[in-house]
PDB file of C-alpha atoms and ligand atoms in Angstrom:
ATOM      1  CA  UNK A   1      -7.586  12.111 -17.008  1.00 40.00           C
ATOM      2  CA  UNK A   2      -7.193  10.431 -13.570  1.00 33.00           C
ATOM      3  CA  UNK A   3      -3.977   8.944 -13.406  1.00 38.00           C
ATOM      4  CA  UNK A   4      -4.229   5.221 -13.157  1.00 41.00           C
ATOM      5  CA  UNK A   5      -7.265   5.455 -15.131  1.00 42.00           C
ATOM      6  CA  UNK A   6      -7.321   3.011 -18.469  1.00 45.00           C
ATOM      7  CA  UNK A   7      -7.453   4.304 -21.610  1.00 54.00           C
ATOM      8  CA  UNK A   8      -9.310   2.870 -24.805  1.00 72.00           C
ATOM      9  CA  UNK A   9      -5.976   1.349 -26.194  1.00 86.00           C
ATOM     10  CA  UNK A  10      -5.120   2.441 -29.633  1.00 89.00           C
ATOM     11  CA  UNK A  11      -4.583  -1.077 -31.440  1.00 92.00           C
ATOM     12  CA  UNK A  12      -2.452  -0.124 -34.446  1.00 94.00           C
ATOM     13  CA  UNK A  13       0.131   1.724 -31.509  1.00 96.00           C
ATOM     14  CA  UNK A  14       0.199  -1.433 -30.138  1.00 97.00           C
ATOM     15  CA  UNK A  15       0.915  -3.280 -33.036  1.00 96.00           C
ATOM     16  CA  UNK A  16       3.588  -0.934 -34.025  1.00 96.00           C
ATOM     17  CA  UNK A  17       5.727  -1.319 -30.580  1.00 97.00           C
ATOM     18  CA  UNK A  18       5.027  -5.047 -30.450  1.00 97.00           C
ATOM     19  CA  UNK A  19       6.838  -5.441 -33.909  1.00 96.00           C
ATOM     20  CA  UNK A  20       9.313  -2.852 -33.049  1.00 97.00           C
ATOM     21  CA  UNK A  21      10.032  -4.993 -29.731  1.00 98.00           C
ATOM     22  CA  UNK A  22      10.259  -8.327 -31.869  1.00 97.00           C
ATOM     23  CA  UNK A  23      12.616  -6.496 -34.188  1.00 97.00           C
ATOM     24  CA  UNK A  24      15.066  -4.970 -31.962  1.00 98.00           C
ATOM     25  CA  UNK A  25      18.158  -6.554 -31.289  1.00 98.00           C
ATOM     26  CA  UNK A  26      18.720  -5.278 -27.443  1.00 98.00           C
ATOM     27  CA  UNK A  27      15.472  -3.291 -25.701  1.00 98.00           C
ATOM     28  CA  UNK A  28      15.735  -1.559 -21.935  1.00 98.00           C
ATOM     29  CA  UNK A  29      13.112   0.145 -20.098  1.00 98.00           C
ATOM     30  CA  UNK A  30      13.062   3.227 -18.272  1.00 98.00           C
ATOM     31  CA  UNK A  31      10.166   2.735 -15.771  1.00 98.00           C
ATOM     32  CA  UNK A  32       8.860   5.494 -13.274  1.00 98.00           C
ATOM     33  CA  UNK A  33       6.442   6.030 -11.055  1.00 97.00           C
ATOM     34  CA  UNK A  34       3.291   5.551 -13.312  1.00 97.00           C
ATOM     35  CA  UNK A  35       4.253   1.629 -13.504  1.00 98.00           C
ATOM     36  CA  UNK A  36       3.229   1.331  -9.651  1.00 97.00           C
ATOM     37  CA  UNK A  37       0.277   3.415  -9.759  1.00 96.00           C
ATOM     38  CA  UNK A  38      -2.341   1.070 -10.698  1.00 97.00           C
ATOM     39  CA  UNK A  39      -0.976  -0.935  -7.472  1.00 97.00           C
ATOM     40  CA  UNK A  40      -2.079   2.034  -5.497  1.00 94.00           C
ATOM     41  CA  UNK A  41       1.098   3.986  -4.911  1.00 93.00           C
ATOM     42  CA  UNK A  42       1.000   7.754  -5.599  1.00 91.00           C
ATOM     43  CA  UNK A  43       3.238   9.115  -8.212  1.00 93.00           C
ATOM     44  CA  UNK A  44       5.130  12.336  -6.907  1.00 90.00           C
ATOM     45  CA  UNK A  45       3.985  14.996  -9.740  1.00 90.00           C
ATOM     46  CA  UNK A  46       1.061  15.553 -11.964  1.00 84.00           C
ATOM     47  CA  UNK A  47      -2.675  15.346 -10.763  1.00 83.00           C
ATOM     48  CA  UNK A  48      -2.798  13.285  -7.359  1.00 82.00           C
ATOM     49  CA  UNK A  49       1.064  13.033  -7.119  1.00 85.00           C
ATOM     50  CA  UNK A  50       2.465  13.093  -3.741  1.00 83.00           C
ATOM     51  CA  UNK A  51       4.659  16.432  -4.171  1.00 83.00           C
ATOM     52  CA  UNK A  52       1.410  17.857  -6.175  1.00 84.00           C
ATOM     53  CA  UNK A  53      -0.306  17.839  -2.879  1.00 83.00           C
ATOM     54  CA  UNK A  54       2.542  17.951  -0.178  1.00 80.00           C
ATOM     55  CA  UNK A  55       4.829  20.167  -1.664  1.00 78.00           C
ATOM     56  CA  UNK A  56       8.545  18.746  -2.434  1.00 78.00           C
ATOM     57  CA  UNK A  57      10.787  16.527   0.332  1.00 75.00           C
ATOM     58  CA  UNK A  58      13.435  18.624   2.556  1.00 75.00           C
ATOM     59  CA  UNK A  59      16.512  18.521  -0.111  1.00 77.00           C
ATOM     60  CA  UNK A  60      18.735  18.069   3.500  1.00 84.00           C
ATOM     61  CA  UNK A  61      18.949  14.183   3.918  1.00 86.00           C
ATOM     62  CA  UNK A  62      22.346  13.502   2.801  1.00 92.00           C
ATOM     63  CA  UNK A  63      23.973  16.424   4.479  1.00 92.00           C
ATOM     64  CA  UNK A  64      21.964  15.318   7.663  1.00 92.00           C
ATOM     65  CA  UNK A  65      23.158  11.936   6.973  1.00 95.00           C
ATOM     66  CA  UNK A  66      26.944  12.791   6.576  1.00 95.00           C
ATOM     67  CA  UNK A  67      26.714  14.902   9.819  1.00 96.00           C
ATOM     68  CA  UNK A  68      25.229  11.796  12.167  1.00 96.00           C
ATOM     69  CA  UNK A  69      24.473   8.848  10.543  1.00 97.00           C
ATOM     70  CA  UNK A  70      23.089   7.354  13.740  1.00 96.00           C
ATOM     71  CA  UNK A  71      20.365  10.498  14.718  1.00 95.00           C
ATOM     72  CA  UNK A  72      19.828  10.179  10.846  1.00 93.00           C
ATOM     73  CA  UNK A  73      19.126   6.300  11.638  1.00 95.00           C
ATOM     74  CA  UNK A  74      17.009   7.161  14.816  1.00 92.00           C
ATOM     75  CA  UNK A  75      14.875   9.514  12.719  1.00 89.00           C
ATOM     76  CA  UNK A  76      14.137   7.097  10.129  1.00 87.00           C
ATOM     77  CA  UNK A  77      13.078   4.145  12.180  1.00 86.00           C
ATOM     78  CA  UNK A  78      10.478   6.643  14.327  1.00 82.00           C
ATOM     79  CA  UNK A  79       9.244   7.574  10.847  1.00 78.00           C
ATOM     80  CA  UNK A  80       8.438   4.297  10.207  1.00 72.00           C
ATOM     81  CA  UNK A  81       5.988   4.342  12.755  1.00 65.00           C
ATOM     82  CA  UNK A  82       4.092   7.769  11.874  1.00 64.00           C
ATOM     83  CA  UNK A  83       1.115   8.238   9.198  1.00 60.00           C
ATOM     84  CA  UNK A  84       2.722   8.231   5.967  1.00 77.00           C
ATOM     85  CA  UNK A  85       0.535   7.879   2.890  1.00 79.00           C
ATOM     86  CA  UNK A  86       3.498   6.516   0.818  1.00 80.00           C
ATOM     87  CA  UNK A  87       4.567   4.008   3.312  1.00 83.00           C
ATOM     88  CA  UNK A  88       1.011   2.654   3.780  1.00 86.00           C
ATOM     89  CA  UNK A  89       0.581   2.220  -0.073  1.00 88.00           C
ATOM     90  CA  UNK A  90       4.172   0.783  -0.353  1.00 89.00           C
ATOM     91  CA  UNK A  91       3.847  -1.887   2.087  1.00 88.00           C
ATOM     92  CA  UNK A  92      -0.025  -2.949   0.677  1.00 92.00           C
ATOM     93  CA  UNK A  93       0.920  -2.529  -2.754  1.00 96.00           C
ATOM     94  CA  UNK A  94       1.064  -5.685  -4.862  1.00 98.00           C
ATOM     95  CA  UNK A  95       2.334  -6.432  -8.723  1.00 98.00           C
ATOM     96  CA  UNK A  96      -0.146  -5.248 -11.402  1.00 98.00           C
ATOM     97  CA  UNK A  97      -0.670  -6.536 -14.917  1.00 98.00           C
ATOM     98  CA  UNK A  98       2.391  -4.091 -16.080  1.00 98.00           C
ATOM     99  CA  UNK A  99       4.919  -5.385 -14.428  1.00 98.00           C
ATOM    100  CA  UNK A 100       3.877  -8.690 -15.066  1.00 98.00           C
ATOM    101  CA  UNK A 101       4.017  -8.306 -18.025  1.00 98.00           C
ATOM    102  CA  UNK A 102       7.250  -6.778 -17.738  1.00 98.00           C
ATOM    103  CA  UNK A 103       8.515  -9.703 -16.527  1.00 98.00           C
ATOM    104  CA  UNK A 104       7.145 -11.726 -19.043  1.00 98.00           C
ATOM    105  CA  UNK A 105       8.905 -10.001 -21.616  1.00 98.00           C
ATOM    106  CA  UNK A 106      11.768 -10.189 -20.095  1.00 98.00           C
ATOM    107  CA  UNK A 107      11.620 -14.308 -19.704  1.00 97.00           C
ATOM    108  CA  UNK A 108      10.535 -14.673 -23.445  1.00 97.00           C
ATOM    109  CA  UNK A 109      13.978 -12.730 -24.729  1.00 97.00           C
ATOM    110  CA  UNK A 110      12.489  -9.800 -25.928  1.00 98.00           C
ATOM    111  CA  UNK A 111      13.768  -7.463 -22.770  1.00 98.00           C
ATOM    112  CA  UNK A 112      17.242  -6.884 -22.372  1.00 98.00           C
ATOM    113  CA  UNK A 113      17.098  -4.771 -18.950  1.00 98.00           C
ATOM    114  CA  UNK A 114      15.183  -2.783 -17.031  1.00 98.00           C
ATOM    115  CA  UNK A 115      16.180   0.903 -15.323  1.00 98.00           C
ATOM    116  CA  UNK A 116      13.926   1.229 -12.661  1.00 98.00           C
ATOM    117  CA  UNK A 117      13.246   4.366 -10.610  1.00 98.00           C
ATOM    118  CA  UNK A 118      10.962   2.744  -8.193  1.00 97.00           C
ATOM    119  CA  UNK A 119      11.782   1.947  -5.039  1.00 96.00           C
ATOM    120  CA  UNK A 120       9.385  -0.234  -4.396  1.00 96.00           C
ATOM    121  CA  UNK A 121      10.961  -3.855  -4.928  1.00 97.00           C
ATOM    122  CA  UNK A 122       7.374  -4.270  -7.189  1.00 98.00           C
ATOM    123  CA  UNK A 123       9.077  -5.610 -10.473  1.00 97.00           C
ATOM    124  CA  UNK A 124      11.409  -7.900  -8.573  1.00 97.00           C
ATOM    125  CA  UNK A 125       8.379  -9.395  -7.214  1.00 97.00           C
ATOM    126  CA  UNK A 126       6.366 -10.013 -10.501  1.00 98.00           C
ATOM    127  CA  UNK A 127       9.580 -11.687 -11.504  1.00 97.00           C
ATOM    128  CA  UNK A 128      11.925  -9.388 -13.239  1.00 97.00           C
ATOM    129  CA  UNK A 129      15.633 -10.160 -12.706  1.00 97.00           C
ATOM    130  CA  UNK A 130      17.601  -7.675 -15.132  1.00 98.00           C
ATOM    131  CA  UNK A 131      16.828  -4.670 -13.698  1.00 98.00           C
ATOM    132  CA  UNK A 132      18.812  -1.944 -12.553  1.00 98.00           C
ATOM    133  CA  UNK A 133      17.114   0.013  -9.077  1.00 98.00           C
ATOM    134  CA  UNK A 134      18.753   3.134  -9.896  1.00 98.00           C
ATOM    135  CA  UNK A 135      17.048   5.260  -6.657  1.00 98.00           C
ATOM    136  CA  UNK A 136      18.101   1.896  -4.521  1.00 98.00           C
ATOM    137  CA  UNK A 137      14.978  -0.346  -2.860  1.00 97.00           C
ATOM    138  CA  UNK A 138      13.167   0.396   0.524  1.00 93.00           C
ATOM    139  CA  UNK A 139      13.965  -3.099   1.721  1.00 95.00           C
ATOM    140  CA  UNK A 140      17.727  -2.804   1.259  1.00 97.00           C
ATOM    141  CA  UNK A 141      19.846  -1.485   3.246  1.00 97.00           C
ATOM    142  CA  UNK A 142      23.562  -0.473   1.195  1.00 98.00           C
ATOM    143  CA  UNK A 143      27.248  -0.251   2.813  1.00 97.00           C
ATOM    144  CA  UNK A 144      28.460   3.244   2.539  1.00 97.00           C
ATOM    145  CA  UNK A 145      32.203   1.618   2.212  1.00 96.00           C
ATOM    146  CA  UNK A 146      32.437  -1.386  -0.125  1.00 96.00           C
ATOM    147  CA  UNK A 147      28.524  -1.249  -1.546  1.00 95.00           C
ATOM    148  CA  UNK A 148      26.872  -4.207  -0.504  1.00 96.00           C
ATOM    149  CA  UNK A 149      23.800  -4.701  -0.092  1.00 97.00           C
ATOM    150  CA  UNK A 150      21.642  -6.727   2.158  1.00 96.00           C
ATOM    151  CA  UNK A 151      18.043  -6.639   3.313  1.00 96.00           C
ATOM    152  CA  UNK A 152      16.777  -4.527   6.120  1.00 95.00           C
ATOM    153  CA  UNK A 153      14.891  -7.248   7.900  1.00 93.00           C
ATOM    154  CA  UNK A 154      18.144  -9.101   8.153  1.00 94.00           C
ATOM    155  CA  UNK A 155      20.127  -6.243   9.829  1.00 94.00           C
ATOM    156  CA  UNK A 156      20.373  -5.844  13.879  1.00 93.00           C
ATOM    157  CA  UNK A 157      19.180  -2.308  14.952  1.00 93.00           C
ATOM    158  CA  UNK A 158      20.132  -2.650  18.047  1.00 93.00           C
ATOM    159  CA  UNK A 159      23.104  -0.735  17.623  1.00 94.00           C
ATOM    160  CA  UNK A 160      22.803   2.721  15.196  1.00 95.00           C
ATOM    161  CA  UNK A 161      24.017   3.296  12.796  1.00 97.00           C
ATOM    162  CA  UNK A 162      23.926  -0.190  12.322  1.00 97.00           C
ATOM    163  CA  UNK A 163      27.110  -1.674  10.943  1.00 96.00           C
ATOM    164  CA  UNK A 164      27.953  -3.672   7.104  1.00 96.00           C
ATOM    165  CA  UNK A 165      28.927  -7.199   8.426  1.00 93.00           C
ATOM    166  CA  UNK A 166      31.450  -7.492   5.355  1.00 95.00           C
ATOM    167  CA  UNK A 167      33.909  -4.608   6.291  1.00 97.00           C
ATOM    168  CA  UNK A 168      32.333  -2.540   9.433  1.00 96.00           C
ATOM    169  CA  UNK A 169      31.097   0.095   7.024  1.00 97.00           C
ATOM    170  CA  UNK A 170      27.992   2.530   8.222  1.00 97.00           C
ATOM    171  CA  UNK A 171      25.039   1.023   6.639  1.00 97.00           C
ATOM    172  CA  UNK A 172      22.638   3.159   5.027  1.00 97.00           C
ATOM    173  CA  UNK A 173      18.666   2.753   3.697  1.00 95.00           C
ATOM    174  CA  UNK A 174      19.273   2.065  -0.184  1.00 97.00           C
ATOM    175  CA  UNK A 175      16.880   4.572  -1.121  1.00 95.00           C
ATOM    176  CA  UNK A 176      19.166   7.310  -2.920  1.00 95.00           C
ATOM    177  CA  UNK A 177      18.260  10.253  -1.152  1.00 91.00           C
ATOM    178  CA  UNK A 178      18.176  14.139  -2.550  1.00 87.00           C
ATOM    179  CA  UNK A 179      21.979  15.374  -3.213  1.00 88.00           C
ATOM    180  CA  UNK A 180      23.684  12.030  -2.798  1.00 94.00           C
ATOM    181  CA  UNK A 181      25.064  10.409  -5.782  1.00 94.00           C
ATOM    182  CA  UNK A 182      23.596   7.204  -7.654  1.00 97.00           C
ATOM    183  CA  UNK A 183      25.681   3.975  -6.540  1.00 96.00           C
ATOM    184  CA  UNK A 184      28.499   3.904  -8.710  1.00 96.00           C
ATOM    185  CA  UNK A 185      27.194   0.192  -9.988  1.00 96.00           C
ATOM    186  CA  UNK A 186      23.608   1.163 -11.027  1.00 97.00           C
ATOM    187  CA  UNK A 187      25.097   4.409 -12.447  1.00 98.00           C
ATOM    188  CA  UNK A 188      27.490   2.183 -14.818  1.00 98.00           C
ATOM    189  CA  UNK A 189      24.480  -0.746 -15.757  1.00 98.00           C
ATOM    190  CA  UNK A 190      22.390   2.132 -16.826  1.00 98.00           C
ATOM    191  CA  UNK A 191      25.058   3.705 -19.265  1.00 98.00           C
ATOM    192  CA  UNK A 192      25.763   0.307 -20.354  1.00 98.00           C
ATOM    193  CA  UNK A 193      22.230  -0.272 -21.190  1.00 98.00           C
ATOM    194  CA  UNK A 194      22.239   3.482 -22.943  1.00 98.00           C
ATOM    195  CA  UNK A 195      25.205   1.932 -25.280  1.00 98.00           C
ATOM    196  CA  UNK A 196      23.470  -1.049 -25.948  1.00 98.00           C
ATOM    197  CA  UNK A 197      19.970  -0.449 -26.746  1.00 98.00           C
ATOM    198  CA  UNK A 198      18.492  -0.953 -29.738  1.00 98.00           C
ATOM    199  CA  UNK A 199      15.142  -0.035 -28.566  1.00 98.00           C
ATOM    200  CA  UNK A 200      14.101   1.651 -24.978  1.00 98.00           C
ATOM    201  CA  UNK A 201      11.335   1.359 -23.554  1.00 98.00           C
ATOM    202  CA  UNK A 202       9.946   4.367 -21.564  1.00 98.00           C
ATOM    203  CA  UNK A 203       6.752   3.746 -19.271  1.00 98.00           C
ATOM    204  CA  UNK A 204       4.984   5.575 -16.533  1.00 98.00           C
ATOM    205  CA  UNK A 205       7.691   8.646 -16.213  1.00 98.00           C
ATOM    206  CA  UNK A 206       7.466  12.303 -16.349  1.00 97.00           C
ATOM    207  CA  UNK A 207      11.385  12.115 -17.115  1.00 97.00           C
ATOM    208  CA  UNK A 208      12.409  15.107 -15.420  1.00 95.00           C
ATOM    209  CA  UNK A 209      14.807  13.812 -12.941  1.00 95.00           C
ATOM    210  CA  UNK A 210      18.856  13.188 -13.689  1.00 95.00           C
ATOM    211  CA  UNK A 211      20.538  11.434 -14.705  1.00 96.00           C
ATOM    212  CA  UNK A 212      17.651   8.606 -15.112  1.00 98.00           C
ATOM    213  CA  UNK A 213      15.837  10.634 -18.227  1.00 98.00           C
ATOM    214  CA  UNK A 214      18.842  11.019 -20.281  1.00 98.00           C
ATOM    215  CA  UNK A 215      19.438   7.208 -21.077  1.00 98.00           C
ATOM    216  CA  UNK A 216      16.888   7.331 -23.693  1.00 98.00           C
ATOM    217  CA  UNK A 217      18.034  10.460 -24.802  1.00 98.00           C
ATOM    218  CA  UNK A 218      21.782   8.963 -24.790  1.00 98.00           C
ATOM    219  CA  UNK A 219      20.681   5.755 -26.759  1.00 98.00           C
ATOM    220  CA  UNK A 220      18.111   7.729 -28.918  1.00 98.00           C
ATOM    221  CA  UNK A 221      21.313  10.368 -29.891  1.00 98.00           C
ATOM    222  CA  UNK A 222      23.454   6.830 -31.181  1.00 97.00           C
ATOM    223  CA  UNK A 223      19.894   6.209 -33.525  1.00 98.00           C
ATOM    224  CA  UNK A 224      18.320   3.843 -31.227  1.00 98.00           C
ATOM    225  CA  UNK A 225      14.554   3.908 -31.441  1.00 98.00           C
ATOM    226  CA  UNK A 226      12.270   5.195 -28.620  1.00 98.00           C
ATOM    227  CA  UNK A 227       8.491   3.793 -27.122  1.00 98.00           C
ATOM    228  CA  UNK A 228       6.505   5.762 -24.683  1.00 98.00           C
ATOM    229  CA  UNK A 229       3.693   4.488 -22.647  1.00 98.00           C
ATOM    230  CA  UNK A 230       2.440   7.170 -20.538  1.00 97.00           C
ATOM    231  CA  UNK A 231      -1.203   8.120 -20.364  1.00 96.00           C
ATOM    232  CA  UNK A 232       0.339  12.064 -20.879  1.00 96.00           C
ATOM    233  CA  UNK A 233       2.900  13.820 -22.820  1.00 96.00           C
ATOM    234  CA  UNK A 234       6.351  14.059 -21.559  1.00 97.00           C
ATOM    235  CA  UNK A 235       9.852  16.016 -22.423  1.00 95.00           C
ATOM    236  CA  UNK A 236      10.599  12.940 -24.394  1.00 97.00           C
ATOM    237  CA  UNK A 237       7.482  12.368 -26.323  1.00 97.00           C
ATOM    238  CA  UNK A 238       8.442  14.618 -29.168  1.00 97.00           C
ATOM    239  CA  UNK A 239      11.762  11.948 -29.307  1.00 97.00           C
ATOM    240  CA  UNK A 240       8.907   8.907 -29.635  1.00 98.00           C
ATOM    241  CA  UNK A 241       8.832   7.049 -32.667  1.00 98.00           C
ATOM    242  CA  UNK A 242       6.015   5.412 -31.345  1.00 98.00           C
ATOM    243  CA  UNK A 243       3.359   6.782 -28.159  1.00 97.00           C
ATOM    244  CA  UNK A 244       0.934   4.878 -26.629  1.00 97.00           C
ATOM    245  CA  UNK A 245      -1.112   7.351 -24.605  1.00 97.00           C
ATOM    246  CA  UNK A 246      -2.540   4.348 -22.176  1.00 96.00           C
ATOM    247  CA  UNK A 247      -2.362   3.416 -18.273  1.00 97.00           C
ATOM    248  CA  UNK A 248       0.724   0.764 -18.073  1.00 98.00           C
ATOM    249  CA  UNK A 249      -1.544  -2.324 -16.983  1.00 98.00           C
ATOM    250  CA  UNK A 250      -3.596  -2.636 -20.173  1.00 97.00           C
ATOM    251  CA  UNK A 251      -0.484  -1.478 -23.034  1.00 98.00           C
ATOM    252  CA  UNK A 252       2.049  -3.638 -21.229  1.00 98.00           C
ATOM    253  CA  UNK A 253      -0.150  -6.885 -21.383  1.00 98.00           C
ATOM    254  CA  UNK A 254      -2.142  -5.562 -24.537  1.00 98.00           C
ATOM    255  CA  UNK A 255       1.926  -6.064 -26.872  1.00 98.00           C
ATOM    256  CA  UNK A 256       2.683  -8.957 -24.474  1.00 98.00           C
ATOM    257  CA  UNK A 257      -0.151 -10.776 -25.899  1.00 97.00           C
ATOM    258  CA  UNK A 258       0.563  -9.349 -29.035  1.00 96.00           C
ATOM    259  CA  UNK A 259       4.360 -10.450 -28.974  1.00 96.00           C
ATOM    260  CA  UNK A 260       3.012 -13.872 -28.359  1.00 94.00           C
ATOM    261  CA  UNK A 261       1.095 -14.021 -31.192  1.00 92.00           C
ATOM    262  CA  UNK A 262       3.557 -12.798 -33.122  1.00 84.00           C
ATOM    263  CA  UNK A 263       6.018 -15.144 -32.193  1.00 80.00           C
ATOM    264  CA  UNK A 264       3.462 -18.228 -32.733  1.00 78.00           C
ATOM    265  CA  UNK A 265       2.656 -16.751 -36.441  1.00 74.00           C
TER     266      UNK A 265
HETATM  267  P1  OAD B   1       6.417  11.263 -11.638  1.00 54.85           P
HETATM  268  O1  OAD B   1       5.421  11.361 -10.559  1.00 54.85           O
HETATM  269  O2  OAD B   1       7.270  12.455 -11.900  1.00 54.85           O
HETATM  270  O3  OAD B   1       5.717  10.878 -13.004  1.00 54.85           O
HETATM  271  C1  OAD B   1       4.813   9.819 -13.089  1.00 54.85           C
HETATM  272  C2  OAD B   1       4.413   9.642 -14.537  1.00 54.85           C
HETATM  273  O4  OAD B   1       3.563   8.506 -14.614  1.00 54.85           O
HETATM  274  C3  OAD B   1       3.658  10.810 -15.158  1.00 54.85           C
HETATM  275  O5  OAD B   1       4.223  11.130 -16.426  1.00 54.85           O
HETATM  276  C4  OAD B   1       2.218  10.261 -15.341  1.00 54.85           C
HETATM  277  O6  OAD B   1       1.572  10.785 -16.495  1.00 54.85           O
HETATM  278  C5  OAD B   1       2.499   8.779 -15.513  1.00 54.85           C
HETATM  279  N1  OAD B   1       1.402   7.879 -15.147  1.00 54.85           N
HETATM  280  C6  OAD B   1       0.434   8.041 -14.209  1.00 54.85           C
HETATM  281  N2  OAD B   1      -0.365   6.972 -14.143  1.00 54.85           N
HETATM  282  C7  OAD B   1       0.095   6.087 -15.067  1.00 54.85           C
HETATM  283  C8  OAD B   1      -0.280   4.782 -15.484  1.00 54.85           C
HETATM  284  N3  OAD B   1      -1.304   4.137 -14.924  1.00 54.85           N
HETATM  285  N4  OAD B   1       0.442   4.176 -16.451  1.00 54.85           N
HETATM  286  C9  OAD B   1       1.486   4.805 -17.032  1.00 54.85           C
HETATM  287  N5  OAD B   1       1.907   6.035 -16.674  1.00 54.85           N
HETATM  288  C10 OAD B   1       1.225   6.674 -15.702  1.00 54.85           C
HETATM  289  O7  OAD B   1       7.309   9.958 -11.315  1.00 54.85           O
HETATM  290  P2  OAD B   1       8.764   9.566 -11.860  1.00 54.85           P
HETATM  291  O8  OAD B   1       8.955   9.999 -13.258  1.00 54.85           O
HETATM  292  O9  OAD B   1       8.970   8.150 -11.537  1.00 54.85           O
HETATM  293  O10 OAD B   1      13.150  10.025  -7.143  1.00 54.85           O
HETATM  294  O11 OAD B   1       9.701  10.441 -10.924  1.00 54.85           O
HETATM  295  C11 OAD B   1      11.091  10.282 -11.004  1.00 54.85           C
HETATM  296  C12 OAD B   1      11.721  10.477  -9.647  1.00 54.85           C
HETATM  297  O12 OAD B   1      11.226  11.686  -9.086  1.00 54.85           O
HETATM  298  C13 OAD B   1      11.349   9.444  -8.611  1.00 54.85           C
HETATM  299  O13 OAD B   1      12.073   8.217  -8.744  1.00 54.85           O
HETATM  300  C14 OAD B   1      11.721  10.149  -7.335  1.00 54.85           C
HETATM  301  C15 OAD B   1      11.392  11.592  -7.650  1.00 54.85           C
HETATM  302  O14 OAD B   1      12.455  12.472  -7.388  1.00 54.85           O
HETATM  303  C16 OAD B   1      13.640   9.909  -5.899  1.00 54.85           C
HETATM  304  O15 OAD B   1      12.931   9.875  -4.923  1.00 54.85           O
HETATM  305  C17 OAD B   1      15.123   9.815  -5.827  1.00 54.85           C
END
């Protein structure tokens, strides 16, 4: 199946996660890749996926970043300006019905937090506010010294590596790169969220990458219970107590209507 194709949507699996959503105490979301790609932006693996085609990213960034910060800095900004398939779609991609109705959960009570692996600032646009960008956000840029953020637009380039006008740190793109660690304060809202849950919420992820797949596999371990929306199997299907085999667009707004429903019965 294409990915980013809709699926018939099995009713009764929607059904199910709605009431397991209503019933649950604290739910988080693990969202990947498949989230975006109904607003046109490629997931890495799988049929179509960027590395499918492309092969994998050099694995050097971080070392090449450590060594010279401002050629690293030099590099990236020239990038911006060749043909990239992923930068086109990221910068004319808009919300789809899945993370709309992401946030929408999320403002009627019934999602706790989101762990996002996208870069791509998408959810924060449709309106989601607890989430948790846990491979950073293209339009950030993050202090290497004290961790704050700001966004790149803000930032002069005119000197590189451009400078964090709270403490004089080197400022770095927020996007976590291969080999450097997750930010110390995403890394701790995710287990947080892995204690917490009640319920997560898995959607659009192959879950092969670390640390990000093992918070449902932490909060499933402590008996929390475990939806998958994903239009194929996964390493944690077999962990699902409920699988809705569906694009994210149509299941996402198919239990959001069915939440609401629920709640005015
Ligand atoms: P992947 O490309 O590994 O997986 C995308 C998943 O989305 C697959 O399981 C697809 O079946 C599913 N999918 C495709 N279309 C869908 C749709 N319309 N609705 C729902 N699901 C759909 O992407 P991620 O799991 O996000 O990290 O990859 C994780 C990390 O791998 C990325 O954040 C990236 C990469 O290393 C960094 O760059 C640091």
């Amino acid at each position: 199946m294409p990915v980013g194709a809709t699926t018939d949507l099995d009713d009764a699996a929607i059904r199910a996660a709605a009431t397991l959503i209503q019933r649950s105490r604290h739910v988080a979301a693990l969202v990947g890749a498949g989230l975006s790609a109904e607003s046109g932006v490629p997931t890495f693996r799988g049929d179509g996926g960027l590395w499918t085609r492309f092969g994998e990213p050099t694995f050097d960034g971080w070392e090449l970043f450590n060594s010279d910060p401002g050629a690293w800095w030099d590099d990236a900004l020239a990038a911006q300006h060749r043909d990239s398939e992923f930068a086109r779609a990221l910068d004319s991609a808009r919300p789809n019905a899945g993370h709309v109705a992401m946030a929408e959960m999320e403002q009627m009570g019934r999602l706790a937090h989101t762990i996002t692996q996208n870069i791509d600032d998408l959810q924060h646009r449709a309106g989601c506010r607890k989430l948790t960008e846990i491979h950073g956000n293209r339009y950030l840029v993050r202090c290497m010294n004290c961790g704050g953020r700001d966004r790149l637009s803000t930032i002069s380039l005119d000197r590189l590596p451009p400078l964090c006008p709270e403490c004089g740190g080197t400022l770095k793109t927020d996007t976590v790169m291969f080999g450097e660690p997750i930010p110390e304060d995403a890394l701790r809202e995710c287990y947080r969220q892995a204690a917490l849950a009640d319920l997560f919420l898995v959607v659009g992820t192959s879950a092969v990458v670390y640390p990000a797949a093992e918070f449902p596999v932490m909060a499933k371990r402590r008996g929390a219970a475990l939806i998958e929306i994903n239009p194929e199997e996964t390493d944690l299907t077999p962990l699902a107590d409920i699988v809705v085999r569906a694009a994210a667009g149509a299941a996402l707004a198919a239990i959001v209507d069915e939440l609401r429903a629920e709640t005015m019965a």
